[in-house]
């Protein structure tokens, strides 16, 4: 699989496998024991058709449990060719899943082949060292494509006392006003539900299911993620881990992708709005725009930002920001970052995990129930009574 399709960070960790059974041929690429990520990526083709198979995914992931750290997942690409007469395509309403005759034996053979390849590769791993940029470096040497973003070295951890002293000295009054606003908007019912919630699963990119006490709720995950990200940005004002884009992306290119405007108007937006804001954006939000007017870094908030959303993000910075009031400006930038984060979280959801759960103690929930973002869909007590009558 060419690394251009998935980026060199994953591409250089891939190992190929191939196995031919009596009734099937399976080939593919999987990551070795050096690479791991929080969420599994599983791509399966059967006779050239993109399908799903929870049993094969679970089986291969069980192979990796002997190689990867706990709660980390691999990247998997598997292609199976089999006689069409041995494939049942009618087991799913949308034909998203298929069933292969004697698929247990087929899947077991694939798992054994991948296990063998991992053992072979495990004895001859190649490590790719990365230089740590110096404190006065202006760029990074990480060899990655524009579509790949990586975190730089984390800053030295400080004690809570040191952090509180720094915040007391550095946080502007306008930011403190926004933090006080969170408390004023606290909703006890939403707080009670989320604070005791157990994550059940995802419905889609926008909605998740939570169980709190004896009730089950349908939650608009994108809005909840946006609220959590917004508060995190304000409360951690200026204190973020950077995500470095290598190579940097020209602002002009991002604005062309986002807006149907002339080159001259885009250039004016950059010179009149973004260029003068470079210093404050970097100092307060770790949004780094270099001297060549390229986007070089972003703050990390819960997840790595989805780069496909960057044109809209930069367009918002260039067209919707106002400098008249400091508090309004900070609120506007934080809101744009929160939108970017919530969209990125939607793209990274797993079957049984969510980057925002469990809820952190610093989150102050606003009213999400009255607005329909949290809806009760079942009460276990009522269900038990119904079963008793049956």
Coordinates of C-alpha atoms in Angstrom, one line a residue:
X1 CA 0.0 0.0 0.0
X2 CA 1.7 3.3 -1.1
X3 CA 2.4 5.5 1.9
X4 CA 1.0 8.4 -0.2
X5 CA -2.5 7.1 0.5
X6 CA -2.2 7.0 4.3
X7 CA 0.8 9.1 5.1
X8 CA 4.4 8.0 5.9
X9 CA 3.8 7.8 9.6
X10 CA 1.6 4.8 9.1
X11 CA 3.1 3.7 5.8
X12 CA 6.6 3.1 7.1
X13 CA 5.2 0.8 9.9
X14 CA 3.3 -1.5 7.5
X15 CA 4.1 -5.1 6.9
X16 CA 2.4 -7.0 4.1
X17 CA 0.9 -10.5 4.4
X18 CA -0.5 -13.0 1.9
X19 CA -2.1 -16.4 2.4
X20 CA -3.8 -18.8 0.0
X21 CA -6.2 -21.4 1.3
X22 CA -8.1 -24.1 -0.4
X23 CA -11.0 -21.8 -1.1
X24 CA -9.7 -18.3 -0.7
X25 CA -6.8 -15.9 -1.2
X26 CA -6.1 -13.1 1.4
X27 CA -3.6 -10.3 1.1
X28 CA -3.2 -7.0 2.9
X29 CA -1.1 -4.6 5.0
X30 CA -1.1 -4.3 8.8
X31 CA 1.0 -2.2 11.1
X32 CA 3.8 -3.8 13.1
X33 CA 4.4 -3.8 16.8
X34 CA 6.1 -0.4 16.7
X35 CA 3.0 1.5 15.7
X36 CA -0.1 1.9 17.8
X37 CA -3.0 4.3 18.0
X38 CA -6.0 4.9 20.3
X39 CA -8.7 3.8 17.8
X40 CA -8.6 0.8 15.5
X41 CA -8.7 1.4 11.7
X42 CA -10.0 -1.7 9.9
X43 CA -10.5 -1.8 6.1
X44 CA -11.9 -5.0 4.6
X45 CA -12.6 -5.8 1.0
X46 CA -14.3 -9.1 0.0
X47 CA -14.1 -9.7 -3.8
X48 CA -13.4 -6.0 -4.3
X49 CA -16.4 -4.8 -2.2
X50 CA -15.8 -2.7 0.9
X51 CA -17.6 -4.5 3.8
X52 CA -17.5 -4.9 7.6
X53 CA -16.8 -7.9 9.8
X54 CA -16.8 -7.4 13.5
X55 CA -15.6 -11.0 14.1
X56 CA -12.5 -10.7 11.8
X57 CA -11.7 -7.3 13.3
X58 CA -11.9 -8.7 16.9
X59 CA -9.9 -11.7 15.9
X60 CA -7.0 -9.8 14.4
X61 CA -7.0 -7.3 17.3
X62 CA -6.7 -10.3 19.7
X63 CA -3.5 -11.2 17.9
X64 CA -2.1 -7.8 18.5
X65 CA -2.9 -8.0 22.2
X66 CA 0.4 -9.9 22.7
X67 CA 2.4 -7.1 20.9
X68 CA 0.8 -3.7 21.6
X69 CA 0.3 -1.8 24.9
X70 CA -3.1 -2.1 26.6
X71 CA -5.9 0.0 25.0
X72 CA -4.0 0.6 21.8
X73 CA -5.0 -0.5 18.4
X74 CA -3.4 -1.3 14.9
X75 CA -4.1 -0.2 11.4
X76 CA -5.5 -3.1 9.3
X77 CA -6.1 -3.5 5.6
X78 CA -7.4 -6.9 4.4
X79 CA -8.5 -8.0 1.0
X80 CA -10.2 -11.5 0.6
X81 CA -10.9 -13.1 -2.7
X82 CA -13.3 -16.1 -2.7
X83 CA -15.7 -17.8 -5.0
X84 CA -18.8 -15.6 -5.1
X85 CA -21.0 -18.7 -4.6
X86 CA -19.4 -19.0 -1.2
X87 CA -20.4 -15.5 -0.1
X88 CA -23.8 -14.5 1.3
X89 CA -24.5 -10.8 0.7
X90 CA -28.0 -10.8 2.1
X91 CA -27.3 -10.8 5.8
X92 CA -27.4 -7.0 6.2
X93 CA -30.1 -4.6 5.0
X94 CA -27.5 -2.3 3.3
X95 CA -25.2 -5.2 2.4
X96 CA -22.5 -3.6 4.6
X97 CA -21.7 -7.0 5.9
X98 CA -21.3 -10.4 4.2
X99 CA -20.8 -13.9 5.4
X100 CA -18.3 -16.4 3.9
X101 CA -19.0 -20.1 3.9
X102 CA -16.7 -21.6 6.6
X103 CA -15.6 -18.1 7.5
X104 CA -14.3 -19.2 10.9
X105 CA -11.6 -21.3 9.2
X106 CA -10.8 -18.5 6.8
X107 CA -10.5 -15.9 9.5
X108 CA -8.4 -18.2 11.7
X109 CA -6.0 -18.8 8.8
X110 CA -5.7 -15.0 8.3
X111 CA -5.1 -14.4 12.0
X112 CA -2.4 -17.1 12.1
X113 CA -0.7 -15.6 9.1
X114 CA -0.7 -12.1 10.6
X115 CA 0.6 -13.5 13.9
X116 CA 3.5 -15.2 12.0
X117 CA 4.4 -12.0 10.2
X118 CA 4.3 -10.0 13.4
X119 CA 6.7 -12.5 15.0
X120 CA 9.0 -12.3 12.0
X121 CA 9.0 -8.5 12.1
X122 CA 9.3 -8.3 15.9
X123 CA 12.8 -9.8 15.7
X124 CA 14.0 -7.3 13.2
X125 CA 12.4 -4.0 14.0
X126 CA 13.7 -0.8 12.5
X127 CA 13.3 2.3 14.6
X128 CA 13.1 5.8 13.1
X129 CA 14.7 8.3 15.4
X130 CA 13.4 11.9 15.4
X131 CA 15.4 14.9 16.3
X132 CA 14.0 17.0 19.1
X133 CA 13.8 20.6 18.0
X134 CA 15.8 23.1 20.0
X135 CA 14.1 25.9 21.9
X136 CA 15.1 28.4 19.2
X137 CA 14.2 26.3 16.2
X138 CA 11.8 27.9 13.7
X139 CA 10.7 24.6 12.1
X140 CA 10.6 20.9 12.7
X141 CA 12.5 18.1 10.8
X142 CA 9.8 15.5 11.0
X143 CA 9.4 14.1 7.5
X144 CA 5.6 14.1 7.2
X145 CA 3.1 15.2 4.6
X146 CA 0.7 18.1 4.9
X147 CA -2.1 15.7 5.7
X148 CA -0.2 14.4 8.7
X149 CA 0.2 16.3 12.0
X150 CA 2.3 15.2 15.0
X151 CA 2.8 16.6 18.5
X152 CA 6.1 18.1 19.4
X153 CA 7.9 17.4 22.7
X154 CA 5.6 17.9 25.7
X155 CA 6.7 20.7 28.1
X156 CA 8.0 19.7 31.5
X157 CA 5.2 18.9 33.9
X158 CA 4.7 21.4 36.7
X159 CA 3.2 21.1 40.1
X160 CA -0.4 22.2 40.7
X161 CA 1.0 25.0 42.9
X162 CA 3.3 26.3 40.1
X163 CA 0.5 26.1 37.5
X164 CA -1.9 28.0 39.7
X165 CA 0.7 30.7 40.4
X166 CA 1.4 31.1 36.6
X167 CA -2.3 31.2 35.8
X168 CA -3.0 33.8 38.5
X169 CA -0.2 36.0 37.0
X170 CA -0.9 35.5 33.3
X171 CA -4.6 35.0 32.7
X172 CA -6.3 38.3 31.6
X173 CA -9.4 39.6 33.4
X174 CA -11.4 39.0 30.2
X175 CA -10.6 35.3 30.4
X176 CA -11.4 35.1 34.1
X177 CA -14.8 36.7 33.2
X178 CA -15.4 33.8 30.7
X179 CA -14.5 31.2 33.3
X180 CA -16.9 32.8 35.8
X181 CA -19.6 32.7 33.1
X182 CA -19.2 28.9 33.0
X183 CA -20.3 28.7 36.7
X184 CA -23.2 31.0 36.1
X185 CA -24.5 28.7 33.3
X186 CA -24.0 25.5 35.3
X187 CA -27.0 23.2 35.0
X188 CA -27.5 20.7 37.9
X189 CA -29.6 18.2 35.9
X190 CA -27.0 18.0 33.0
X191 CA -24.3 17.8 35.6
X192 CA -26.0 14.9 37.4
X193 CA -26.5 13.0 34.2
X194 CA -23.0 13.4 32.7
X195 CA -21.0 13.2 36.0
X196 CA -22.4 9.7 36.6
X197 CA -22.6 8.6 33.0
X198 CA -21.2 5.4 31.5
X199 CA -20.4 5.5 27.8
X200 CA -22.4 2.8 26.0
X201 CA -21.6 3.4 22.3
X202 CA -21.9 5.5 19.2
X203 CA -25.0 5.9 17.1
X204 CA -23.1 8.0 14.4
X205 CA -20.6 10.9 14.2
X206 CA -23.1 13.2 16.0
X207 CA -24.8 11.0 18.6
X208 CA -23.8 8.7 21.4
X209 CA -25.6 6.7 24.0
X210 CA -25.0 7.1 27.8
X211 CA -26.3 5.3 30.8
X212 CA -26.6 7.4 34.0
X213 CA -28.0 5.7 37.1
X214 CA -31.0 3.7 35.8
X215 CA -31.7 5.7 32.7
X216 CA -30.4 5.6 29.1
X217 CA -29.8 8.9 27.2
X218 CA -29.3 9.8 23.6
X219 CA -26.7 12.6 23.6
X220 CA -25.7 15.0 20.8
X221 CA -22.0 14.3 21.1
X222 CA -20.8 17.0 18.8
X223 CA -22.4 19.8 20.8
X224 CA -21.3 18.3 24.1
X225 CA -17.7 17.9 22.7
X226 CA -17.8 21.5 21.5
X227 CA -18.9 22.8 25.0
X228 CA -16.2 20.7 26.7
X229 CA -13.5 21.8 24.2
X230 CA -14.5 25.5 24.6
X231 CA -14.2 25.4 28.3
X232 CA -10.9 23.5 28.1
X233 CA -9.5 26.2 25.7
X234 CA -10.5 29.0 28.0
X235 CA -9.4 27.3 31.3
X236 CA -6.0 26.3 29.8
X237 CA -5.5 29.7 28.2
X238 CA -2.1 29.7 26.5
X239 CA -1.0 26.4 28.0
X240 CA -1.4 23.8 25.3
X241 CA 0.7 21.1 23.6
X242 CA 1.5 22.1 20.1
X243 CA 0.6 20.0 17.0
X244 CA 3.2 20.8 14.3
X245 CA 2.2 20.7 10.6
X246 CA 5.1 19.7 8.4
X247 CA 5.4 21.2 5.9
X248 CA 3.4 24.3 7.0
X249 CA 0.3 25.1 4.9
X250 CA 0.1 28.5 3.2
X251 CA -2.8 30.6 4.5
X252 CA -3.6 31.7 0.9
X253 CA -4.1 28.1 -0.1
X254 CA -6.4 27.4 2.8
X255 CA -8.5 30.4 2.1
X256 CA -8.8 29.5 -1.5
X257 CA -10.2 26.2 -0.5
X258 CA -12.7 27.8 1.9
X259 CA -14.0 30.9 0.1
X260 CA -15.0 31.7 -3.5
X261 CA -13.1 35.0 -3.5
X262 CA -10.5 36.7 -5.6
X263 CA -6.8 36.5 -4.9
X264 CA -6.7 40.2 -4.0
X265 CA -9.5 39.9 -1.4
X266 CA -7.9 36.9 0.1
X267 CA -4.5 38.6 0.3
X268 CA -6.2 41.6 2.0
X269 CA -7.7 39.2 4.6
X270 CA -4.3 37.8 5.3
X271 CA -2.5 41.2 5.6
X272 CA -5.3 43.1 7.4
X273 CA -6.5 40.4 9.8
X274 CA -4.3 37.3 10.2
X275 CA -0.8 38.8 9.9
X276 CA -1.4 41.4 12.7
X277 CA -2.8 38.7 14.9
X278 CA 0.1 36.3 14.6
X279 CA 1.7 37.2 18.0
X280 CA -1.5 37.0 20.1
X281 CA -2.7 33.8 18.3
X282 CA 0.5 32.0 19.2
X283 CA 0.9 33.4 22.7
X284 CA -2.7 32.8 23.8
X285 CA -3.8 29.8 21.7
X286 CA -0.6 28.2 20.2
X287 CA -1.9 28.9 16.7
X288 CA 1.4 29.5 15.0
X289 CA 1.6 31.4 11.7
X290 CA 5.2 31.8 10.5
X291 CA 6.8 34.8 8.7
X292 CA 6.0 33.2 5.3
X293 CA 2.3 33.4 6.4
X294 CA 1.9 29.7 6.6
X295 CA 0.0 27.8 9.3
X296 CA 2.7 26.0 11.2
X297 CA 1.1 24.7 14.4
X298 CA -2.2 24.2 16.3
X299 CA -3.1 23.5 19.9
X300 CA -3.9 19.9 20.8
X301 CA -7.4 19.7 22.5
X302 CA -8.5 16.1 23.2
X303 CA -7.7 14.8 19.7
X304 CA -5.4 15.7 16.7
X305 CA -7.4 18.2 14.6
X306 CA -8.9 17.0 11.3
X307 CA -6.9 18.8 8.6
X308 CA -9.8 18.7 6.2
X309 CA -11.5 21.3 8.4
X310 CA -8.6 23.7 8.4
X311 CA -9.8 25.9 5.5
X312 CA -13.1 26.7 7.3
X313 CA -11.2 27.3 10.5
X314 CA -8.8 29.8 8.9
X315 CA -11.6 31.4 7.0
X316 CA -13.4 32.0 10.3
X317 CA -10.3 33.5 11.9
X318 CA -9.9 35.8 8.9
X319 CA -13.5 36.9 8.4
X320 CA -15.5 36.6 11.7
X321 CA -13.1 38.0 14.3
X322 CA -13.5 41.4 15.9
X323 CA -10.8 43.3 17.7
X324 CA -13.0 45.8 19.4
X325 CA -13.4 43.9 22.7
X326 CA -10.7 41.5 24.1
X327 CA -13.2 39.2 25.7
X328 CA -15.2 38.9 22.4
X329 CA -12.0 38.1 20.5
X330 CA -10.9 35.4 22.9
X331 CA -14.4 34.0 22.9
X332 CA -14.5 34.0 19.1
X333 CA -11.1 32.2 18.6
X334 CA -11.9 29.7 21.3
X335 CA -15.3 29.0 19.7
X336 CA -13.6 28.3 16.3
X337 CA -11.1 26.0 17.9
X338 CA -14.0 24.2 19.8
X339 CA -15.8 23.7 16.5
X340 CA -12.7 22.3 14.9
X341 CA -12.2 20.0 17.9
X342 CA -15.8 18.7 17.9
X343 CA -15.7 17.9 14.2
X344 CA -12.4 16.1 14.6
X345 CA -13.8 14.1 17.5
X346 CA -16.7 13.0 15.3
X347 CA -14.2 11.6 12.8
X348 CA -12.2 9.7 15.4
X349 CA -15.0 7.9 17.4
X350 CA -14.5 4.3 18.2
X351 CA -17.2 1.7 18.9
X352 CA -16.7 1.8 22.7
X353 CA -14.7 4.9 23.4
X354 CA -15.1 8.6 23.3
X355 CA -12.2 11.1 23.8
X356 CA -14.2 13.2 26.2
X357 CA -15.1 10.3 28.6
X358 CA -15.0 10.0 31.5
X359 CA -16.0 13.6 32.1
X360 CA -13.2 15.6 33.7
X361 CA -13.8 17.3 37.1
X362 CA -13.1 20.8 35.5
X363 CA -16.0 20.6 33.1
X364 CA -19.0 22.8 34.1
X365 CA -22.0 21.5 32.1
X366 CA -24.5 24.0 30.7
X367 CA -28.1 23.2 30.1
X368 CA -28.1 20.5 27.4
X369 CA -31.4 18.9 28.3
X370 CA -33.7 21.8 27.6
X371 CA -32.1 22.4 24.2
X372 CA -32.7 18.7 23.2
X373 CA -29.0 17.8 23.2
X374 CA -29.6 15.1 25.9
X375 CA -32.8 13.1 25.6
X376 CA -33.9 10.2 27.8
X377 CA -34.8 7.2 25.7
X378 CA -35.2 4.4 28.3
X379 CA -35.7 3.8 32.0
X380 CA -34.4 0.5 33.3
X381 CA -36.9 0.6 36.1
X382 CA -39.8 0.9 33.7
X383 CA -38.4 -1.9 31.5
X384 CA -38.0 -4.2 34.6
X385 CA -41.7 -3.6 35.5
X386 CA -42.7 -4.3 31.9
X387 CA -40.8 -7.6 32.0
X388 CA -42.4 -8.5 35.3
X389 CA -45.9 -8.1 33.8
X390 CA -44.8 -10.4 30.9

